[in-house]
Short mmCIF file of C-alpha atoms in Angstrom, two decimals:
data_model
loop_
_atom_site.label_atom_id
_atom_site.label_comp_id
_atom_site.label_asym_id
_atom_site.label_seq_id
_atom_site.Cartn_x
_atom_site.Cartn_y
_atom_site.Cartn_z
CA UNK A 29 3.47 24.42 -18.44
CA UNK A 30 6.58 22.61 -20.84
CA UNK A 31 4.82 21.47 -23.98
CA UNK A 32 6.72 17.75 -22.36
CA UNK A 33 4.65 18.36 -19.15
CA UNK A 34 2.43 18.08 -21.10
CA UNK A 35 2.78 14.56 -23.65
CA UNK A 36 3.25 13.22 -20.08
CA UNK A 37 0.47 13.97 -19.19
CA UNK A 38 -1.16 12.42 -21.73
CA UNK A 39 0.58 9.61 -21.62
CA UNK A 40 0.16 8.90 -18.37
CA UNK A 41 -3.25 9.75 -18.31
CA UNK A 42 -3.87 6.71 -20.89
CA UNK A 43 -1.74 4.30 -19.94
CA UNK A 44 -3.06 4.64 -16.08
CA UNK A 45 -6.75 4.25 -17.67
CA UNK A 46 -5.47 1.22 -20.04
CA UNK A 47 -2.80 -0.72 -17.54
CA UNK A 48 -5.75 -0.19 -13.93
CA UNK A 49 -8.13 -1.52 -16.26
CA UNK A 50 -7.26 -4.46 -18.62
CA UNK A 51 -4.04 -4.88 -17.00
CA UNK A 52 -0.14 -3.86 -17.76
CA UNK A 53 0.28 -6.62 -20.05
CA UNK A 54 -2.65 -6.71 -22.77
CA UNK A 55 -2.55 -3.20 -23.35
CA UNK A 56 -0.21 -2.92 -26.22
CA UNK A 57 2.34 0.66 -26.62
CA UNK A 58 0.15 1.02 -29.37
CA UNK A 59 -2.44 1.61 -27.79
CA UNK A 60 -1.37 4.32 -25.74
CA UNK A 61 -0.88 5.90 -28.20
CA UNK A 62 -4.17 6.06 -29.98
CA UNK A 63 -5.93 7.74 -26.18
CA UNK A 64 -3.35 9.62 -25.74
CA UNK A 65 -3.35 11.11 -29.11
CA UNK A 66 1.03 11.20 -29.12
CA UNK A 67 3.02 9.51 -30.43
CA UNK A 68 4.85 6.24 -30.29
CA UNK A 69 7.96 8.08 -30.84
CA UNK A 70 7.77 11.47 -28.38
CA UNK A 71 5.70 8.56 -26.50
CA UNK A 72 9.39 6.83 -26.01
CA UNK A 73 11.39 10.60 -25.79
CA UNK A 74 8.76 10.96 -22.50
CA UNK A 75 9.42 6.86 -21.09
CA UNK A 76 12.33 4.95 -22.24
CA UNK A 77 10.84 2.08 -22.40
CA UNK A 78 7.38 0.40 -21.13
CA UNK A 79 8.87 -0.97 -17.97
CA UNK A 80 10.01 2.34 -17.44
CA UNK A 81 6.09 3.90 -17.68
CA UNK A 82 4.38 0.83 -15.87
CA UNK A 83 6.59 2.55 -12.81
CA UNK A 84 5.27 6.26 -13.54
CA UNK A 85 1.90 4.83 -13.27
CA UNK A 86 2.66 2.58 -10.70
CA UNK A 87 4.19 6.65 -9.02
CA UNK A 88 1.05 8.33 -10.17
CA UNK A 89 -1.17 6.26 -8.65
CA UNK A 90 0.46 6.22 -5.37
CA UNK A 91 0.17 9.81 -5.13
CA UNK A 92 -3.34 9.99 -5.68
CA UNK A 93 -4.55 6.45 -3.84
CA UNK A 94 -2.54 8.39 -0.44
CA UNK A 95 -4.39 11.84 -0.69
CA UNK A 96 -7.31 10.21 -1.21
CA UNK A 97 -6.42 8.22 1.63
CA UNK A 98 -5.53 11.18 3.83
CA UNK A 99 -8.03 13.73 3.13
CA UNK A 100 -10.86 11.06 3.92
CA UNK A 101 -8.95 10.54 7.26
CA UNK A 102 -8.34 15.17 7.72
CA UNK A 103 -11.78 16.08 8.08
CA UNK A 104 -11.98 13.47 11.64
CA UNK A 105 -10.54 13.91 14.77
CA UNK A 106 -11.24 10.92 16.69
CA UNK A 107 -8.79 8.16 17.07
CA UNK A 108 -10.86 5.59 15.68
CA UNK A 109 -13.14 7.29 13.76
CA UNK A 110 -9.63 7.91 11.85
CA UNK A 111 -8.98 4.75 11.50
CA UNK A 112 -12.38 3.47 10.51
CA UNK A 113 -12.04 5.81 7.97
CA UNK A 114 -9.95 4.33 6.03
CA UNK A 115 -12.04 1.08 5.57
CA UNK A 116 -15.50 4.06 4.80
CA UNK A 117 -13.31 5.28 1.65
CA UNK A 118 -11.68 1.75 1.09
CA UNK A 119 -15.68 1.33 0.98
CA UNK A 120 -16.81 4.41 -1.54
CA UNK A 121 -14.16 2.59 -3.82
CA UNK A 122 -14.52 0.06 -4.90
CA UNK A 123 -17.99 0.67 -5.44
CA UNK A 124 -17.51 3.03 -7.83
CA UNK A 125 -18.06 2.02 -11.10
CA UNK A 126 -14.23 2.31 -11.40
CA UNK A 127 -13.01 0.24 -9.29
CA UNK A 128 -10.62 -2.88 -11.05
CA UNK A 129 -8.60 -4.05 -7.82
CA UNK A 130 -5.60 -3.15 -5.94
CA UNK A 131 -2.77 -1.87 -9.40
CA UNK A 132 -0.35 -2.63 -6.78
CA UNK A 133 -1.34 -6.22 -5.92
CA UNK A 134 -2.01 -6.74 -9.49
CA UNK A 135 1.40 -5.04 -10.79
CA UNK A 136 2.29 -7.12 -8.65
CA UNK A 137 1.08 -10.58 -9.63
CA UNK A 138 1.76 -9.59 -13.85
CA UNK A 139 4.92 -8.49 -13.72
CA UNK A 140 6.50 -8.92 -10.03
CA UNK A 141 9.02 -11.55 -10.58
CA UNK A 142 10.46 -9.41 -13.49
CA UNK A 143 11.15 -6.88 -13.43
CA UNK A 144 12.65 -5.69 -10.00
CA UNK A 145 10.82 -2.00 -10.82
CA UNK A 146 7.65 -3.05 -10.38
CA UNK A 147 8.45 -4.52 -7.49
CA UNK A 148 10.02 -1.59 -5.26
CA UNK A 149 7.30 0.56 -6.33
CA UNK A 150 5.20 -2.55 -4.49
CA UNK A 151 6.70 -1.96 -2.14
CA UNK A 152 7.01 1.54 -1.35
CA UNK A 153 3.99 1.85 -1.79
CA UNK A 154 2.17 -0.56 1.20
CA UNK A 155 5.02 0.66 2.72
CA UNK A 156 4.25 3.88 2.89
CA UNK A 157 0.48 3.13 3.71
CA UNK A 158 1.41 0.46 6.43
CA UNK A 159 3.77 3.65 8.12
CA UNK A 160 0.27 5.95 7.56
CA UNK A 161 -1.90 3.50 9.69
CA UNK A 162 0.64 2.86 12.59
CA UNK A 163 0.72 6.58 12.18
CA UNK A 164 -2.93 6.70 13.29
CA UNK A 165 -2.38 3.27 15.56
CA UNK A 166 -0.44 5.20 17.32
CA UNK A 167 -2.71 7.63 17.80
CA UNK A 168 -5.12 5.98 19.35
CA UNK A 169 -2.93 4.53 22.40
CA UNK A 170 -2.49 0.85 21.14
CA UNK A 171 -0.08 -0.91 23.10
CA UNK A 172 1.78 -2.17 19.45
CA UNK A 173 1.40 0.44 16.95
CA UNK A 174 3.04 -1.72 14.75
CA UNK A 175 0.99 -4.42 15.27
CA UNK A 176 -1.86 -2.81 15.20
CA UNK A 177 -0.78 -1.20 11.86
CA UNK A 178 -0.04 -4.83 10.14
CA UNK A 179 -3.39 -6.04 11.21
CA UNK A 180 -4.88 -2.93 9.09
CA UNK A 181 -3.01 -3.13 6.57
CA UNK A 182 -3.76 -6.72 5.79
CA UNK A 183 -7.36 -6.22 6.08
CA UNK A 184 -7.05 -3.28 3.79
CA UNK A 185 -5.64 -5.31 0.90
CA UNK A 186 -7.95 -8.39 1.51
CA UNK A 187 -11.10 -6.37 1.28
CA UNK A 188 -9.79 -4.95 -2.17
CA UNK A 189 -8.67 -8.32 -3.63
CA UNK A 190 -12.34 -10.08 -2.43
CA UNK A 191 -13.96 -6.89 -3.15
CA UNK A 192 -12.74 -7.07 -6.69
CA UNK A 193 -13.41 -10.90 -6.78
CA UNK A 194 -17.36 -10.31 -5.33
CA UNK A 195 -17.94 -7.32 -6.84
CA UNK A 196 -19.30 -6.30 -4.50
CA UNK A 197 -18.04 -3.42 -1.61
CA UNK A 198 -19.76 -5.34 1.67
CA UNK A 199 -15.73 -7.12 1.78
CA UNK A 200 -14.83 -2.69 2.66
CA UNK A 201 -17.71 -3.71 5.12
CA UNK A 202 -16.31 -6.80 6.45
CA UNK A 203 -13.28 -4.91 7.18
CA UNK A 204 -14.46 -2.33 8.45
CA UNK A 205 -15.97 -3.69 11.06
CA UNK A 206 -12.78 -6.49 11.81
CA UNK A 207 -11.09 -2.98 12.35
CA UNK A 208 -13.47 -1.86 14.86
CA UNK A 209 -12.91 -5.30 16.92
CA UNK A 210 -9.58 -4.86 16.42
CA UNK A 211 -9.18 -1.32 17.97
CA UNK A 212 -11.10 -2.69 20.70
CA UNK A 213 -8.50 -5.04 21.95
CA UNK A 214 -5.74 -2.95 21.88
CA UNK A 215 -7.58 -0.08 23.39
CA UNK A 216 -8.33 -3.08 26.27
CA UNK A 217 -4.47 -4.23 26.47
CA UNK A 218 -3.97 -1.19 26.82
CA UNK A 219 -6.40 -0.08 30.28
CA UNK A 220 -5.37 -3.41 31.49
CA UNK A 221 -3.21 -2.28 35.27
CA UNK A 222 0.39 -3.82 34.71
CA UNK A 223 0.76 -7.30 36.25
CA UNK A 224 3.13 -6.85 39.66
CA UNK A 225 6.65 -8.28 39.18
CA UNK A 226 6.99 -11.42 40.54
CA UNK A 227 8.48 -11.94 44.11
CA UNK A 228 10.44 -14.48 45.62
CA UNK A 229 8.65 -17.68 45.31
CA UNK A 230 6.37 -18.95 49.09
CA UNK A 231 7.03 -21.92 50.48
CA UNK A 232 3.78 -23.80 50.36
CA UNK A 233 1.63 -25.01 53.48
CA UNK A 234 3.31 -26.21 56.68
CA UNK A 235 6.49 -26.39 54.80
CA UNK A 236 9.72 -26.16 56.89
CA UNK A 237 13.75 -25.40 55.95
CA UNK A 238 14.72 -28.94 57.33
CA UNK A 239 17.53 -28.22 60.04
CA UNK A 240 20.86 -27.22 59.35
CA UNK A 241 23.42 -30.59 60.10
CA UNK A 242 26.90 -30.87 61.14
CA UNK A 243 29.53 -29.76 57.81
CA UNK A 244 31.51 -31.98 57.61
CA UNK A 245 35.59 -31.73 57.66
CA UNK A 246 37.50 -30.68 54.42
CA UNK A 247 38.92 -33.47 52.92
CA UNK A 248 42.13 -34.55 52.78
CA UNK A 249 42.67 -36.08 49.66
CA UNK A 250 45.02 -34.99 47.13
CA UNK A 251 43.31 -32.28 44.63
CA UNK A 252 40.17 -31.89 47.29
#
């Protein structure tokens, strides 16, 4: 492995642990220097600014989260179980000692308004997760997998935020239950027979069409 790659990995590992636990704004570069054992000069050779390091940290978090999620879902073959496995994974994560909320929501809350790079990293991550959920929704046979994926995405983000605030994994269980309800509703909608096309409206009973009267003579008025 290239020496610079090793240094970059050390810096990113230190930044990941510190940024995620304490927040981006409260962690200075000197603290990352101390935790990584890499001089500030070498850190800035790898990452020209703290903003660049924050973006790299979010990209790393994105890879970790999506890989872990995909591996958990891959353990299941039933379409509904694959969707619910997302929330089982979430429960196990938020129930662990290293959970400090969603890194992307946290970073956006701290820096989103002033950092286009952070905005892009956060939105790309959320979009990628939603695309993954859309694939799972499609597997269930939902008539509108895009709509179902959006609902599941809201449940996922909401559960993470509430679990962080309440310091409890219970919101992940609530989200799983809500996801099951959404899957049931989607299945019912998919199985519902299509309504027949509306034909011409029948006249009410006893109704008789008026008899055609004599035609009016053609007008002879100018312009008629």
